[in-house]
CSV table of C-alpha atoms in Angstrom, one decimal:
chain,number,residue,atom,x,y,z
A,264,MET,CA,104.5,118.3,99.6
A,265,PRO,CA,106.4,115.7,97.5
A,266,LYS,CA,106.6,112.1,98.7
A,267,TYR,CA,110.3,111.5,99.2
A,268,PHE,CA,112.0,108.3,98.4
A,269,PRO,CA,114.2,107.1,101.3
A,270,LEU,CA,117.7,106.4,100.2
A,271,PHE,CA,121.1,105.9,101.7
A,272,LEU,CA,124.0,107.2,99.6
A,273,ASP,CA,127.6,106.2,99.5
A,274,LEU,CA,129.5,109.5,99.7
A,275,GLN,CA,133.0,108.1,100.1
A,276,ASP,CA,135.2,110.2,97.8
A,277,LYS,CA,132.2,111.6,95.9
A,278,PRO,CA,132.3,115.2,94.9
A,279,CYS,CA,129.9,117.4,96.9
A,280,LEU,CA,129.4,121.1,97.1
A,281,VAL,CA,128.4,123.4,100.0
A,282,VAL,CA,127.6,127.0,99.2
A,283,GLY,CA,128.0,129.2,102.2
A,284,ALA,CA,130.3,128.8,105.2
A,285,GLY,CA,128.4,130.2,108.2
A,286,GLU,CA,127.3,128.2,111.2
A,287,ILE,CA,124.6,126.2,109.5
A,288,ALA,CA,126.6,125.5,106.3
A,289,THR,CA,129.5,124.4,108.5
A,290,ARG,CA,127.3,121.9,110.2
A,291,LYS,CA,126.1,120.6,106.9
A,292,ALA,CA,129.7,120.4,105.6
A,293,ALA,CA,130.7,118.5,108.7
A,294,GLN,CA,128.0,115.9,108.0
A,295,LEU,CA,129.2,115.4,104.5
A,296,LEU,CA,132.9,115.1,105.6
A,297,HIS,CA,131.8,112.5,108.2
A,298,TYR,CA,130.7,110.3,105.4
A,299,GLY,CA,133.8,110.7,103.3
A,300,ALA,CA,132.6,113.2,100.8
A,301,ARG,CA,135.2,115.0,98.6
A,302,LEU,CA,134.0,118.5,99.5
A,303,THR,CA,134.2,121.9,97.9
A,304,VAL,CA,133.0,125.0,99.7
A,305,VAL,CA,132.2,128.2,97.9
A,306,ALA,CA,131.8,131.3,100.1
A,307,PRO,CA,133.3,134.9,100.3
A,308,GLU,CA,133.9,134.4,104.0
A,309,ALA,CA,134.1,131.3,106.1
A,310,SER,CA,133.9,130.1,109.7
A,311,GLY,CA,137.1,129.3,111.5
A,312,THR,CA,136.2,125.6,111.2
A,313,VAL,CA,136.0,125.8,107.4
A,314,ARG,CA,139.2,127.8,107.2
A,315,GLU,CA,141.0,125.1,109.3
A,316,TRP,CA,139.6,122.3,107.1
A,317,ALA,CA,140.9,124.2,104.1
A,318,GLN,CA,144.4,124.6,105.6
A,319,GLU,CA,144.4,120.9,106.4
A,320,GLY,CA,143.4,120.0,102.9
A,321,ARG,CA,140.1,118.4,104.0
A,322,VAL,CA,138.0,120.8,101.8
A,323,HIS,CA,138.6,122.9,98.8
A,324,TRP,CA,137.5,126.4,99.7
A,325,HIS,CA,136.9,128.9,96.9
A,326,GLN,CA,136.8,132.3,98.6
A,327,ARG,CA,134.3,134.1,96.2
A,328,GLU,CA,130.7,134.3,95.2
A,329,PHE,CA,128.8,131.3,93.7
A,330,ARG,CA,129.0,130.6,90.0
A,331,ASP,CA,126.7,128.3,88.0
A,332,SER,CA,129.7,126.3,86.9
A,333,ASP,CA,130.5,125.3,90.5
A,334,VAL,CA,127.9,122.6,90.4
A,335,GLU,CA,129.5,120.8,87.5
A,336,GLY,CA,130.4,117.2,88.3
A,337,MET,CA,128.9,117.3,91.8
A,338,LEU,CA,126.8,114.4,93.2
A,339,LEU,CA,124.9,116.8,95.4
A,340,VAL,CA,124.8,120.4,96.4
A,341,VAL,CA,123.8,121.9,99.8
A,342,ALA,CA,123.5,125.7,100.3
A,343,SER,CA,122.8,128.0,103.2
A,344,THR,CA,123.0,131.6,102.2
A,345,ASP,CA,121.0,134.7,103.3
A,346,ASN,CA,120.3,135.8,99.7
A,347,SER,CA,117.2,134.4,98.2
A,348,GLN,CA,118.3,135.2,94.6
A,349,VAL,CA,121.5,133.3,95.2
A,350,ASN,CA,119.6,130.4,96.7
A,351,ARG,CA,117.4,130.2,93.6
A,352,ALA,CA,120.4,130.4,91.3
A,353,ILE,CA,122.1,127.6,93.1
A,354,PHE,CA,119.0,125.4,93.0
A,355,ASP,CA,118.3,126.1,89.3
A,356,ALA,CA,121.9,125.4,88.4
A,357,ALA,CA,122.0,122.1,90.2
A,358,SER,CA,118.5,120.8,89.4
A,359,GLY,CA,118.8,121.9,85.7
A,360,ARG,CA,121.8,119.5,85.5
A,361,GLY,CA,120.0,116.6,87.3
A,362,ILE,CA,122.1,117.2,90.5
A,363,LEU,CA,120.6,116.7,93.9
A,364,ALA,CA,120.2,120.0,95.7
A,365,ASN,CA,119.1,121.1,99.2
A,366,ILE,CA,118.7,124.8,100.0
A,367,VAL,CA,118.6,124.8,103.8
A,368,ASP,CA,115.2,125.8,105.3
A,369,VAL,CA,113.7,126.5,101.8
A,370,PRO,CA,111.5,123.4,101.1
A,371,ASP,CA,110.5,124.6,97.7
A,372,LEU,CA,114.2,124.7,96.7
A,373,CYS,CA,115.0,121.1,97.7
A,374,ASN,CA,114.9,117.9,95.7
A,375,PHE,CA,116.3,116.0,98.6
A,376,VAL,CA,115.9,116.5,102.4
A,377,TYR,CA,117.9,115.4,105.4
A,378,GLY,CA,116.4,112.9,107.9
A,379,ALA,CA,116.9,113.0,111.6
A,380,LEU,CA,119.5,110.3,112.1
A,381,VAL,CA,120.1,107.8,114.9
A,382,GLU,CA,123.5,106.0,114.6
A,383,ARG,CA,124.8,103.1,116.5
A,384,GLY,CA,127.9,101.9,114.8
A,385,ASP,CA,126.8,100.6,111.4
A,386,LEU,CA,123.1,100.8,112.4
A,387,GLN,CA,121.4,103.9,110.9
A,388,ILE,CA,117.8,104.8,111.5
A,389,ALA,CA,116.6,107.8,109.5
A,390,ILE,CA,113.4,109.7,110.3
A,391,SER,CA,111.6,112.0,107.9
A,392,THR,CA,108.4,113.9,108.0
A,393,SER,CA,108.8,115.0,104.4
A,394,GLY,CA,109.5,118.5,105.7
A,395,ARG,CA,106.1,118.8,107.4
A,396,SER,CA,107.5,118.9,110.9
A,397,PRO,CA,111.3,118.8,111.5
A,398,ALA,CA,110.6,119.4,115.2
A,399,PHE,CA,108.6,116.1,115.4
A,400,ALA,CA,111.4,114.3,113.6
A,401,ARG,CA,113.9,115.6,116.2
A,402,HIS,CA,111.4,114.5,119.0
A,403,LEU,CA,111.2,111.0,117.6
A,404,LYS,CA,115.0,110.9,117.2
A,405,LYS,CA,115.4,111.5,121.0
A,406,GLU,CA,112.9,108.7,121.7
A,407,MET,CA,114.8,106.3,119.4
A,408,GLU,CA,118.2,107.2,120.8
A,409,ALA,CA,116.9,106.1,124.2
A,410,GLN,CA,115.4,102.9,122.8
A,411,PHE,CA,118.4,101.9,120.7
A,412,GLY,CA,121.5,102.1,123.0
A,413,PRO,CA,125.2,101.7,122.2
A,414,GLU,CA,124.8,97.9,122.6
A,415,TYR,CA,123.3,97.8,119.1
A,416,ALA,CA,126.6,98.7,117.6
A,417,GLU,CA,128.3,95.6,119.0
A,418,TYR,CA,125.2,93.5,118.2
A,419,LEU,CA,125.4,94.5,114.6
A,420,GLU,CA,129.1,93.6,114.5
A,421,ILE,CA,128.2,90.1,115.7
A,422,LEU,CA,125.5,89.7,113.2
A,423,GLY,CA,127.8,90.8,110.4
A,424,GLU,CA,130.5,88.3,111.5
A,425,ALA,CA,127.8,85.6,111.6
A,426,ARG,CA,126.6,86.5,108.1
A,427,ALA,CA,130.1,86.3,106.7
A,428,LEU,CA,130.7,82.9,108.4
A,429,GLY,CA,127.4,81.7,107.1
A,430,ARG,CA,128.3,82.5,103.5
A,431,GLU,CA,131.5,80.5,104.0
A,432,LYS,CA,130.2,77.5,105.9
A,433,LEU,CA,126.6,77.1,104.6
A,434,PRO,CA,126.4,77.1,100.9
A,435,ASP,CA,122.7,76.4,100.9
A,436,ALA,CA,120.6,79.6,101.2
A,437,ALA,CA,117.9,77.9,103.2
A,438,ASP,CA,120.4,76.7,105.8
A,439,GLN,CA,121.8,80.2,106.0
A,440,LYS,CA,118.3,81.7,106.6
A,441,ALA,CA,117.5,79.1,109.2
A,442,ALA,CA,120.8,79.8,111.1
A,443,TYR,CA,120.2,83.6,111.0
A,444,GLY,CA,116.7,83.1,112.3
A,445,ARG,CA,118.0,81.2,115.3
A,446,ILE,CA,120.6,83.9,116.0
A,447,LEU,CA,117.9,86.6,115.9
A,448,GLU,CA,115.8,84.7,118.3
A,449,MET,CA,118.6,84.7,120.9
A,450,ASP,CA,118.8,87.4,123.6
A,451,LEU,CA,122.2,88.5,122.4
A,452,LEU,CA,121.4,92.1,123.2
A,453,GLY,CA,120.8,91.1,126.8
A,454,LEU,CA,124.2,89.5,127.1
A,455,ILE,CA,125.9,92.5,125.6
A,456,ARG,CA,124.1,94.8,128.0
A,457,GLU,CA,125.5,92.6,130.8
A,458,GLY,CA,129.0,93.0,129.5
A,459,ARG,CA,129.1,89.5,128.1
A,460,GLY,CA,129.7,90.5,124.5
A,461,GLU,CA,132.2,87.7,123.8
A,462,GLU,CA,129.7,85.1,125.0
A,463,ALA,CA,127.1,86.6,122.7
A,464,ARG,CA,129.5,86.4,119.8
A,465,ARG,CA,130.4,82.7,120.6
A,466,ARG,CA,126.7,81.7,120.8
A,467,ALA,CA,125.9,83.4,117.5
A,468,LEU,CA,128.7,81.9,115.6
A,469,ALA,CA,128.0,78.4,117.1
A,470,CYS,CA,124.6,78.6,115.2
A,471,ILE,CA,126.6,78.7,112.0
A,472,SER,CA,129.5,76.4,112.9
A,473,PRO,CA,129.6,74.5,116.2
A,474,SER,CA,133.3,74.5,116.1
A,475,SER,CA,133.3,78.3,116.4
A,476,ASP,CA,132.0,77.9,120.0
C-alpha cells in the first residue's frame, strides 16, 4: 500500500467531477458540495437527489456515459460505477493528466483516499489507515466524536479571535507566542461546557489586551 500524504484542499468553486449517480456516488457528491466544489456529474441515470440538485443549478448533470474528455480541467475526480472497465477508463483518463482520482472501493484505482472526518466548526480531524482498515477508521471516528464535543467549535472561534487581536495589538512575534501560550493554558473549554462562553472569550482576549476584558 502507498503511504499517503495528509492534505486539506480548498475546494471552494473548484471544478470537480463525480462519475455515477447512485447512492454511494450521491454521498460523495454531497461531500464535495458541502465544501463548495463546482460539481459536474456524469451518469446515464441519477438519484432523485442529484436530479434535484441539477434542477436547482447546484450541479451540472450530463445524462450520458463517461467520456475521457470529461476529466479535462478538473481538480479531482470521484467515481462509483458497477463497471470495472469504465472504472479503469476513468482512472486512466484522470491520472494520465495528473488529476487526482478516487474510484470508490477500488484501492488500486485511487491516487487519493478519503479520511474518516470529525468536524467541530472549523476544527477538522481526519483519520486514515491508508486503506488498510476503513472499519477501524470509522471506529476511531466514533471515539473522537465523543472526545471532541461541540464546545470545540466555540473554543476555536475564541482562539481565532484572539489570534487576530494578537496580530493587531502585539507586533512582536515573541509577545504573541507568549500570549497564545497563556490562553491555551486556561480552562476555557471548561467554561464553555458550563455555558460561560462569553466569560471564556473575555478572559482569552484579556491576555492580548487587558482593555478587552
